[in-house]
PDB file of C-alpha atoms in Angstrom:
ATOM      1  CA  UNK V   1      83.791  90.203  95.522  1.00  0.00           C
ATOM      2  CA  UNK V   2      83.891  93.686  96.050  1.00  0.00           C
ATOM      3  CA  UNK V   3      86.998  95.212  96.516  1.00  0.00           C
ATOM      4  CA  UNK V   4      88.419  96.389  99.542  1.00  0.00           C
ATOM      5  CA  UNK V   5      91.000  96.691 102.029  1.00  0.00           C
ATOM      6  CA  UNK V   6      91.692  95.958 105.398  1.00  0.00           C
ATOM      7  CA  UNK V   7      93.940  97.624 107.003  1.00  0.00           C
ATOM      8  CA  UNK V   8      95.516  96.407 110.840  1.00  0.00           C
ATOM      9  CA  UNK V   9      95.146  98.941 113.553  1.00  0.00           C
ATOM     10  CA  UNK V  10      98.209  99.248 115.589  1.00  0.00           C
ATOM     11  CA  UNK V  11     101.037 101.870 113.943  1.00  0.00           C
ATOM     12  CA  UNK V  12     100.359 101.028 110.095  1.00  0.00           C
ATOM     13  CA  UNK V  13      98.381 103.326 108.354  1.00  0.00           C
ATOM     14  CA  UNK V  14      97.485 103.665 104.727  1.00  0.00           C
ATOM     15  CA  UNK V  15      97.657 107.037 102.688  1.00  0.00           C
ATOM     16  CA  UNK V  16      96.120 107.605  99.234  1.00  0.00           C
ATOM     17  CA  UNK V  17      98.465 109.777  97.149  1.00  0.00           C
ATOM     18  CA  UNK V  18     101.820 109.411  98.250  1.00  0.00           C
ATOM     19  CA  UNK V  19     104.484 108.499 100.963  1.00  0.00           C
ATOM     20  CA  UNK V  20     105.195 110.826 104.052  1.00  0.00           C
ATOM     21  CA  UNK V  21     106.973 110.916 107.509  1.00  0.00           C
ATOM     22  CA  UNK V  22     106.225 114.245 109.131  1.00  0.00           C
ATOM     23  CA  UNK V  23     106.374 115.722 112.549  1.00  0.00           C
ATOM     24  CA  UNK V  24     105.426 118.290 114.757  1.00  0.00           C
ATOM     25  CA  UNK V  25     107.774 120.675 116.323  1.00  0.00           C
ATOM     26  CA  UNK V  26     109.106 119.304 119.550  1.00  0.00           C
ATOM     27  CA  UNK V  27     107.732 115.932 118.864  1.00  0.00           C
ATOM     28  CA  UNK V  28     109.183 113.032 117.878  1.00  0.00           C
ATOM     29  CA  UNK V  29     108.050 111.759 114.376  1.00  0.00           C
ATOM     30  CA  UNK V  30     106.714 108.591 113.886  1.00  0.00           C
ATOM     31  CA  UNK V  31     107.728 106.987 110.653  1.00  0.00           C
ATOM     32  CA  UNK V  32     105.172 105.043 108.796  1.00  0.00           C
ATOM     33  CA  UNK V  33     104.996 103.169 105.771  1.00  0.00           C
ATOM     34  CA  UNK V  34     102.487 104.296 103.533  1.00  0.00           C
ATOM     35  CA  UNK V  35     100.616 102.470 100.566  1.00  0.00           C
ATOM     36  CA  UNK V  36      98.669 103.346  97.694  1.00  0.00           C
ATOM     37  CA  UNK V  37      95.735 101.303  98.180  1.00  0.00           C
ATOM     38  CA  UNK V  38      92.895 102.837  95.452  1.00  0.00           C
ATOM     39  CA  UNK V  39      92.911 104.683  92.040  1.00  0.00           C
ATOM     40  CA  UNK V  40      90.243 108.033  92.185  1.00  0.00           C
ATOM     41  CA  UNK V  41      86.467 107.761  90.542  1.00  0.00           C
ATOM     42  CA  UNK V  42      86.165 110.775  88.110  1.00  0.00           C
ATOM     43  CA  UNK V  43      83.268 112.544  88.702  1.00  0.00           C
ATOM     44  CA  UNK V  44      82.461 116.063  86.642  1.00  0.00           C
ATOM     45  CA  UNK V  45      82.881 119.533  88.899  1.00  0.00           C
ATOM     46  CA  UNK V  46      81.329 122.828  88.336  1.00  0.00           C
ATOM     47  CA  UNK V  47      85.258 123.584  87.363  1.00  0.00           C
ATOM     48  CA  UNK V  48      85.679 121.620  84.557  1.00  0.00           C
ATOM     49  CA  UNK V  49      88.261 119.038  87.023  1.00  0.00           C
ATOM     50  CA  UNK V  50      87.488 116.178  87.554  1.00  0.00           C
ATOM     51  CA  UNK V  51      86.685 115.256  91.384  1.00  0.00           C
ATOM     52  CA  UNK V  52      87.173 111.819  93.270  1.00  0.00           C
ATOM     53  CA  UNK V  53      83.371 110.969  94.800  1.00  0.00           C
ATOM     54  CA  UNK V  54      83.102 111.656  97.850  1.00  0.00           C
ATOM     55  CA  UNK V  55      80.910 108.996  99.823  1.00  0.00           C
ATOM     56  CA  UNK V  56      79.507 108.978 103.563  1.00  0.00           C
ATOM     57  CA  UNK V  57      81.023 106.137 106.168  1.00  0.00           C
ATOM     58  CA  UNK V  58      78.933 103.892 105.817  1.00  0.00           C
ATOM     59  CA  UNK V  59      77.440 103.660 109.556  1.00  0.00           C
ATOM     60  CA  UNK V  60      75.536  99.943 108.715  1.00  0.00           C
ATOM     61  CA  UNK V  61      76.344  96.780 107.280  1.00  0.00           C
ATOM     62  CA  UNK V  62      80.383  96.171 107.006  1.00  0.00           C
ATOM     63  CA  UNK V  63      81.796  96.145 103.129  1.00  0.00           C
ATOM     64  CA  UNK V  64      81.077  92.236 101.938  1.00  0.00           C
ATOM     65  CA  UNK V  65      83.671  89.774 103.179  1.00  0.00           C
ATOM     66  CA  UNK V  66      84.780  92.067 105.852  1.00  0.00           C
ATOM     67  CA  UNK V  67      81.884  92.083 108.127  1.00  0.00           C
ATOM     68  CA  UNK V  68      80.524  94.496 110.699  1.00  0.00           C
ATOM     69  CA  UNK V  69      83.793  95.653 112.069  1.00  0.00           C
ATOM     70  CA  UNK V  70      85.028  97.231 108.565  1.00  0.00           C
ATOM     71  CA  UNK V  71      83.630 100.569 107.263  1.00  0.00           C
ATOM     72  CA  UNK V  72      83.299 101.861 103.509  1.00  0.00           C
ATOM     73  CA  UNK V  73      85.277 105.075 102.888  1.00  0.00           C
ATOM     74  CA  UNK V  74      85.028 105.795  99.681  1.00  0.00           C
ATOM     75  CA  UNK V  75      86.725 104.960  96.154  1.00  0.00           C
ATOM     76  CA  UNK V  76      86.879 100.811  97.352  1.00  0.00           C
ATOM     77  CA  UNK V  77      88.611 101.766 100.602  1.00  0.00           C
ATOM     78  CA  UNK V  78      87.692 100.075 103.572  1.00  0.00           C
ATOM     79  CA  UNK V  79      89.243 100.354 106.995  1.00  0.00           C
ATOM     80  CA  UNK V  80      88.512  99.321 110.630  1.00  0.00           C
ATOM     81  CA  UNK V  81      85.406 100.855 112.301  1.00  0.00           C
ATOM     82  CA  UNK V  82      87.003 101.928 115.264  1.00  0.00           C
ATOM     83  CA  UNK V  83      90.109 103.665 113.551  1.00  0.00           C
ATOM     84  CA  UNK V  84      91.050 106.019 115.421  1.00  0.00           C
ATOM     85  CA  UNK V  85      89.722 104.656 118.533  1.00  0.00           C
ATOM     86  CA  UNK V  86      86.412 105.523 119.606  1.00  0.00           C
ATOM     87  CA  UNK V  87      85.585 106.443 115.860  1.00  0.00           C
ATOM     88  CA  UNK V  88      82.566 104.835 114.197  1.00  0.00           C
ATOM     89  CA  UNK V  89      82.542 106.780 111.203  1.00  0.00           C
ATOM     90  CA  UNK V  90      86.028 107.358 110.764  1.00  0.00           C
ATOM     91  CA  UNK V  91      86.612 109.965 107.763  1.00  0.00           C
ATOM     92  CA  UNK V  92      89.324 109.807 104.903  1.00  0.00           C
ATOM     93  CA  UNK V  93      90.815 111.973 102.450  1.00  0.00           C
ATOM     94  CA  UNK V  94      91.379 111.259  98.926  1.00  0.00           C
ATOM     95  CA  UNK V  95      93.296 112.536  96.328  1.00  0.00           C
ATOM     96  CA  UNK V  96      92.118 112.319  92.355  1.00  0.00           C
ATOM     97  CA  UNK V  97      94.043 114.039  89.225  1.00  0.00           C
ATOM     98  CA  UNK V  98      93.557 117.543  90.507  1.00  0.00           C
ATOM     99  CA  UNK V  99      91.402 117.146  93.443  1.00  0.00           C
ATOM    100  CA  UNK V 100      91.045 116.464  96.977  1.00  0.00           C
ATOM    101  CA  UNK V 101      87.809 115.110  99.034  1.00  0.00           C
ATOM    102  CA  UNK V 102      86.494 113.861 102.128  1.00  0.00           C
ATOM    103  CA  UNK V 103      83.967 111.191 102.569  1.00  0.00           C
ATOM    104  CA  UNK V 104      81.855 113.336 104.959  1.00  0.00           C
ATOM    105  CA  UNK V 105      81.970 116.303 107.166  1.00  0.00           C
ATOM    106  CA  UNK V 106      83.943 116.506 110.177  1.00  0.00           C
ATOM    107  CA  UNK V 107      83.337 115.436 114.133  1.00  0.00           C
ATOM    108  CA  UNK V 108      85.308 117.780 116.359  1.00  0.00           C
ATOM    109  CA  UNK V 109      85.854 115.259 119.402  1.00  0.00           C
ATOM    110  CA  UNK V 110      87.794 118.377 121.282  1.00  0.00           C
ATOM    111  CA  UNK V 111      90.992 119.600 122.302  1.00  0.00           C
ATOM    112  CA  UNK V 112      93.464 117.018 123.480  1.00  0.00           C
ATOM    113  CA  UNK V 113      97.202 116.329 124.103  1.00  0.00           C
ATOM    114  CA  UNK V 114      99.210 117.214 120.643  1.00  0.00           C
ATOM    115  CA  UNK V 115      96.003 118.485 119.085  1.00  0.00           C
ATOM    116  CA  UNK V 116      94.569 121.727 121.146  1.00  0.00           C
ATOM    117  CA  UNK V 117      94.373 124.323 118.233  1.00  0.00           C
ATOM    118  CA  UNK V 118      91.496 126.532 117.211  1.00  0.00           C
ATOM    119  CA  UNK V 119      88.924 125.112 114.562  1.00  0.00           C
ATOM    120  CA  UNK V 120      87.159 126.982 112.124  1.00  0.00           C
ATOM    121  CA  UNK V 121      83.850 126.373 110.670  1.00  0.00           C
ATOM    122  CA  UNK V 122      81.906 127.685 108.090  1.00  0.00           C
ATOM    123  CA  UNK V 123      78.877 129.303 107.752  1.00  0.00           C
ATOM    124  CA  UNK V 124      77.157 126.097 108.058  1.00  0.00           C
ATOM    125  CA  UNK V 125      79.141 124.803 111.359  1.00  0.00           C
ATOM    126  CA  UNK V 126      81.155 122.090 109.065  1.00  0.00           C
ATOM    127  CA  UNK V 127      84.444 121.800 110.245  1.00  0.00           C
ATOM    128  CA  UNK V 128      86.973 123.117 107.970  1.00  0.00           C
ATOM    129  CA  UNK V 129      90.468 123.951 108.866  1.00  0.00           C
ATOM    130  CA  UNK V 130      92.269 123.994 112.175  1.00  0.00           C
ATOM    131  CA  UNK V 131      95.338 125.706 113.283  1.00  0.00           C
ATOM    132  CA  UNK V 132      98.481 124.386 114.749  1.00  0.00           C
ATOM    133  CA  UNK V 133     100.170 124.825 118.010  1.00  0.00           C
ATOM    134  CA  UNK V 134     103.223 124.359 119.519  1.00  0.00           C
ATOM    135  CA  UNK V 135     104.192 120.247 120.007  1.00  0.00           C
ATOM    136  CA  UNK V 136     100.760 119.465 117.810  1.00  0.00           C
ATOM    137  CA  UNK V 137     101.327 116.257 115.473  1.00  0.00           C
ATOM    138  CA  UNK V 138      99.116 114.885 112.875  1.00  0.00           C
ATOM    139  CA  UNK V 139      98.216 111.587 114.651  1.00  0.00           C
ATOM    140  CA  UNK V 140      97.303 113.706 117.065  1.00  0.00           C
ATOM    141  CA  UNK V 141      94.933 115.771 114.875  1.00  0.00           C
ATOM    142  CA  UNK V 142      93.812 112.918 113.010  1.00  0.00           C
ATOM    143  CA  UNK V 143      92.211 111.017 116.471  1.00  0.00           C
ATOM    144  CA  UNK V 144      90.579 114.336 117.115  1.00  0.00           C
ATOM    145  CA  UNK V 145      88.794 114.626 114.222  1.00  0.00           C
ATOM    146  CA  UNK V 146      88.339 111.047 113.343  1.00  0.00           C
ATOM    147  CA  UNK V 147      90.693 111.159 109.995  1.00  0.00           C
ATOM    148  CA  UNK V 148      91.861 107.446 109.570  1.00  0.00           C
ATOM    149  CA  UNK V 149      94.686 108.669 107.238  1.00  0.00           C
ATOM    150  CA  UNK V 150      96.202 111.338 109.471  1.00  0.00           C
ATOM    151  CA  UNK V 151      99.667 112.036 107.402  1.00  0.00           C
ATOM    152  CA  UNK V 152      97.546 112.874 104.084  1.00  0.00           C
ATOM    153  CA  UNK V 153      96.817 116.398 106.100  1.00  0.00           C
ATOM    154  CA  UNK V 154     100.106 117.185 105.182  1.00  0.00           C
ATOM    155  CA  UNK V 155     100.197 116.065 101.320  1.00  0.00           C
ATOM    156  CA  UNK V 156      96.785 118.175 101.591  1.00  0.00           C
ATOM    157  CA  UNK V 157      98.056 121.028 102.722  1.00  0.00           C
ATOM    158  CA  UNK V 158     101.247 121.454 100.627  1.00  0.00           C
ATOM    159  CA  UNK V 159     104.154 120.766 103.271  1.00  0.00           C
ATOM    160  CA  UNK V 160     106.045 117.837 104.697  1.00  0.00           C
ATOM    161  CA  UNK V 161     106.570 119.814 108.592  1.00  0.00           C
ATOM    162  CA  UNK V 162     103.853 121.417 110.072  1.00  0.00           C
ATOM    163  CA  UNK V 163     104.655 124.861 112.379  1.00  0.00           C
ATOM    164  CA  UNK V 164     102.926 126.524 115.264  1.00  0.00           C
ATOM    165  CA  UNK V 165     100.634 128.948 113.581  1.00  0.00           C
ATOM    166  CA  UNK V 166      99.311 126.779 110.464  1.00  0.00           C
ATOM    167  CA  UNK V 167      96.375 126.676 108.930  1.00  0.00           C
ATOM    168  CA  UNK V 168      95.673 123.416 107.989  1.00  0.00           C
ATOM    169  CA  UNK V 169      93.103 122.464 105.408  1.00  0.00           C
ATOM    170  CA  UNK V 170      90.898 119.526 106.699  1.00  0.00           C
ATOM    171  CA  UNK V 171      87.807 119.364 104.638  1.00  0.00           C
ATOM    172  CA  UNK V 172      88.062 120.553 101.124  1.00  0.00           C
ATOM    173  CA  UNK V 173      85.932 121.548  98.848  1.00  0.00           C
ATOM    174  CA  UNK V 174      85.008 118.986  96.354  1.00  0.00           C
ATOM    175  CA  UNK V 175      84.194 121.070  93.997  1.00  0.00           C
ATOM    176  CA  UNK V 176      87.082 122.993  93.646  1.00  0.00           C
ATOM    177  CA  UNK V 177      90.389 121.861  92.109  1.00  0.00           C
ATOM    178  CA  UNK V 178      93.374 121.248  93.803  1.00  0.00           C
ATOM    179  CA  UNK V 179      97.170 120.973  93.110  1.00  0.00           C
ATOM    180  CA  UNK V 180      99.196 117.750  93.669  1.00  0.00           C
ATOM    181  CA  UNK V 181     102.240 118.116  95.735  1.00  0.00           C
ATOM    182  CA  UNK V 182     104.584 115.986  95.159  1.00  0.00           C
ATOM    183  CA  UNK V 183     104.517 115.668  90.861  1.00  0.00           C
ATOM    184  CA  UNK V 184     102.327 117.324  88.525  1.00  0.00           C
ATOM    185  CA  UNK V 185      99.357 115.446  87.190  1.00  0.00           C
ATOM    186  CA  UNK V 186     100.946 112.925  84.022  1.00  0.00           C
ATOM    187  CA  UNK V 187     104.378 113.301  85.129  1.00  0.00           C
ATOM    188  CA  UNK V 188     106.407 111.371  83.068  1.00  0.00           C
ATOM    189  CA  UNK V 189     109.300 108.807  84.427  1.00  0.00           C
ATOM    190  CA  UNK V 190     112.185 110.427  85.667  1.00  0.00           C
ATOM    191  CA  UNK V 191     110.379 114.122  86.594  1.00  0.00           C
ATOM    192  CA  UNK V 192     112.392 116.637  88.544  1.00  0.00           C
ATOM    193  CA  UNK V 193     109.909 116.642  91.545  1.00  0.00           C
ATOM    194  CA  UNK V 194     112.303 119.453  93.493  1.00  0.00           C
ATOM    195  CA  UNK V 195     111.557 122.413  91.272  1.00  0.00           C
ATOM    196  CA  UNK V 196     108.136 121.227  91.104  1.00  0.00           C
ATOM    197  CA  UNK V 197     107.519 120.850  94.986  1.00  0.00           C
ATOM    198  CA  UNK V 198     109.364 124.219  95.729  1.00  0.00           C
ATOM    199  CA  UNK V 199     107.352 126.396  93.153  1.00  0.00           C
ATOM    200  CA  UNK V 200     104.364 124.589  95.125  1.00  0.00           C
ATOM    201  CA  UNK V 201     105.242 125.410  98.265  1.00  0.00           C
ATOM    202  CA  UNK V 202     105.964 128.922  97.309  1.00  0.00           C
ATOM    203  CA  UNK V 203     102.440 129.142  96.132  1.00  0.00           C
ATOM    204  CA  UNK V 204     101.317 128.320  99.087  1.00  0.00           C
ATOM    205  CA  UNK V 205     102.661 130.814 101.027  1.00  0.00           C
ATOM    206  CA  UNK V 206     101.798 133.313  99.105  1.00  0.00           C
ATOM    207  CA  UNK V 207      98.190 131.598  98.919  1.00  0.00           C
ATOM    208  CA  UNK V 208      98.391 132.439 102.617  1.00  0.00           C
ATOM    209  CA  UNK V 209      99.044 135.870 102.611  1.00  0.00           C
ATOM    210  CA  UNK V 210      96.429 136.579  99.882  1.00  0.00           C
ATOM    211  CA  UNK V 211      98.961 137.688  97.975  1.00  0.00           C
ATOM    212  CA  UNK V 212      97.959 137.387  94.339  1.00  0.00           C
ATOM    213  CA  UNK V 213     101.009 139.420  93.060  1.00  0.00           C
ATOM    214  CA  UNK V 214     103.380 137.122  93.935  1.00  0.00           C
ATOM    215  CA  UNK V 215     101.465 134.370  93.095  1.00  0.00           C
ATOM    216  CA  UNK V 216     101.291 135.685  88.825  1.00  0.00           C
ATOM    217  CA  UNK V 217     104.832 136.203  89.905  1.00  0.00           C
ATOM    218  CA  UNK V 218     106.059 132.312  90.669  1.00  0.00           C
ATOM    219  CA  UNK V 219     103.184 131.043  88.708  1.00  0.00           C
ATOM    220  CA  UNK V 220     104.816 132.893  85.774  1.00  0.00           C
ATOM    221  CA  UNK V 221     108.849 132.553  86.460  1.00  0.00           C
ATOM    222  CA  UNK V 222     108.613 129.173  88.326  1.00  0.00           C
ATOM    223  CA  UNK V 223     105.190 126.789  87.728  1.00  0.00           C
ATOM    224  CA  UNK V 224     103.639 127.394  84.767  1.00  0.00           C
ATOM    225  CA  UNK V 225     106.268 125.647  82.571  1.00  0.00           C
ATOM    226  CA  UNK V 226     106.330 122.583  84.960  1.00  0.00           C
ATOM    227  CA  UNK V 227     103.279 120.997  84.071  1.00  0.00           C
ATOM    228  CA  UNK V 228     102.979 118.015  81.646  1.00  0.00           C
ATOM    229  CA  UNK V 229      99.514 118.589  80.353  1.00  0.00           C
ATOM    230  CA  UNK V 230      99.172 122.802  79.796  1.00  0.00           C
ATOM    231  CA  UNK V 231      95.543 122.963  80.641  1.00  0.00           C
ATOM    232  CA  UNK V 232      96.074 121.650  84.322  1.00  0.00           C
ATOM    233  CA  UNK V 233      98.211 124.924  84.346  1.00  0.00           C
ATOM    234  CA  UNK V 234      95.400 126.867  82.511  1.00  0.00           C
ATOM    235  CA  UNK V 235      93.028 125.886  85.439  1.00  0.00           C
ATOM    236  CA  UNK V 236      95.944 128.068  87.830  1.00  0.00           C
ATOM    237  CA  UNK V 237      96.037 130.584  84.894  1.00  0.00           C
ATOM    238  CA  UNK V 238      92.161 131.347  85.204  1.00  0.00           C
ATOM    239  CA  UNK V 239      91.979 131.944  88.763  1.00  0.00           C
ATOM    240  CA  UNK V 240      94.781 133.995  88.921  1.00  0.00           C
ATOM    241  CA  UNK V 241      93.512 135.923  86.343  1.00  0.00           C
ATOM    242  CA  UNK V 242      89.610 136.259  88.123  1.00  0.00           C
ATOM    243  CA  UNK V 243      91.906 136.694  91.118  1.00  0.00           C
ATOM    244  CA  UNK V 244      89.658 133.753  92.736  1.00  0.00           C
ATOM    245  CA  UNK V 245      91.239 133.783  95.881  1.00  0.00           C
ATOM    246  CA  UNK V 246      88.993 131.518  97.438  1.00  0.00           C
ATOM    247  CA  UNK V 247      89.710 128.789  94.959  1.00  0.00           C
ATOM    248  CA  UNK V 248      93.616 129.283  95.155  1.00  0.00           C
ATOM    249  CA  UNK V 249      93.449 128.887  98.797  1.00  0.00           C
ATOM    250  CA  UNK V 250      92.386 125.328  98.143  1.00  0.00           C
ATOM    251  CA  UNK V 251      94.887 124.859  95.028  1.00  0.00           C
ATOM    252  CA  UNK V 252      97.554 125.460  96.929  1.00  0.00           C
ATOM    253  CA  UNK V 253      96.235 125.220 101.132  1.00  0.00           C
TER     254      UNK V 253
END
């Protein structure tokens, strides 16, 4: 049988890539359990990193065994059709080695309660990021867009809180590498994750501000040194040299 998961609708939901309980300013967080439900499929990138596959909702036939109401995600994941309500082809976000990926573009459903922020497209019209406002909370967010796994826009985007004024990363780039938050790739048992996470997060503020400068800077004093395998730091190294801006603002969104 092929596998796959169900997953209950109702307050449960599943996150590849680690555990998070995060809430919006002014808004009362809602803690959830979070499980590891599928390893990422390696798939060669023009940057040498190895990306999960990315794969369309299915829109037909449910996964085997699960029937109609069940729709393939991606990487053996299968969750309800209608999760969040209303959503046929719900999306999801995965997380490989040193990647990130959605299994299809975006469906901006509109503004709503918790979720009222600004979108931004690209050239093309795909949705792409979306930024915060006051009392905004991921759930929130993720029935807007149709993102089953709502609390992985925050392991995406580098932070455990989100603020008024955030840009959040919805739909990145598959071909472009991207930097785990919460442990370097091959960490081994027993990793200091705190040194690790802050150098991160400092990254990504400085990602923000385009400031390459100060991203050599804590790359150099702070990073660099914290990675288990020294070409996942090379792949930082490189853009920071090209000054590939672009590229770090997906590293570290």
């Amino acid at each position: 049988m092929r596998r796959a998961t169900a997953i209950a609708t109702g307050v449960s939901l599943l996150v590849v890539g680690g555990l998070v309980a995060l809430a919006a300013p002014a808004v009362s967080a809602a803690v959830a359990q979070v499980t590891s439900i599928a390893a990422a499929v390696a798939a060669p990138s023009p940057t040498g990193i190895t990306a999960s596959d990315s794969q369309d909702a299915d829109t037909g036939a449910g996964p085997a065994g699960l029937g109609d109401d069940y729709v393939d995600v991606g990487n053996g994941v299968s969750i309800p059709r209608n999760d969040p309500e209303g959503c046929d082809a719900p999306r999801w976000l995965h997380f490989g080695r040193m990647s990130a990926s959605l299994n299809g573009d975006l469906t901006d459903r509109g503004p709503r309660e918790l979720a009222a922020g600004p979108v931004a497209v690209d050239d093309d019209g795909v949705v792409r990021a979306y930024t915060v406002e006051p009392g905004d909370s991921l759930y929130a967010i993720g029935d807007r867009f149709c993102i089953a796994n709502p609390l992985a826009i925050a392991d995406l985007n580098h932070t455990r809180v989100i603020q008024p004024g955030d840009v959040l990363l919805l739909h990145p780039d598959e071909s472009l590498p991207w930097i785990p938050f919460f442990s370097p790739p091959d960490a081994p048992g027993g990793y200091q994750q705190i040194p690790y996470q802050r150098a991160v997060e400092a990254m990504r503020v400085a990602a923000h501000a385009d400031d390459l400068d100060a991203m050599r800077v804590i790359f150099r004093d702070d990073l660099a040194g914290l990675f288990p395998v020294a070409d996942d730091a090379d792949v930082i190294a490189r853009a920071l040299d090209d000054g590939d801006l672009r590229a770090l603002r997906q590293m570290f969104a």
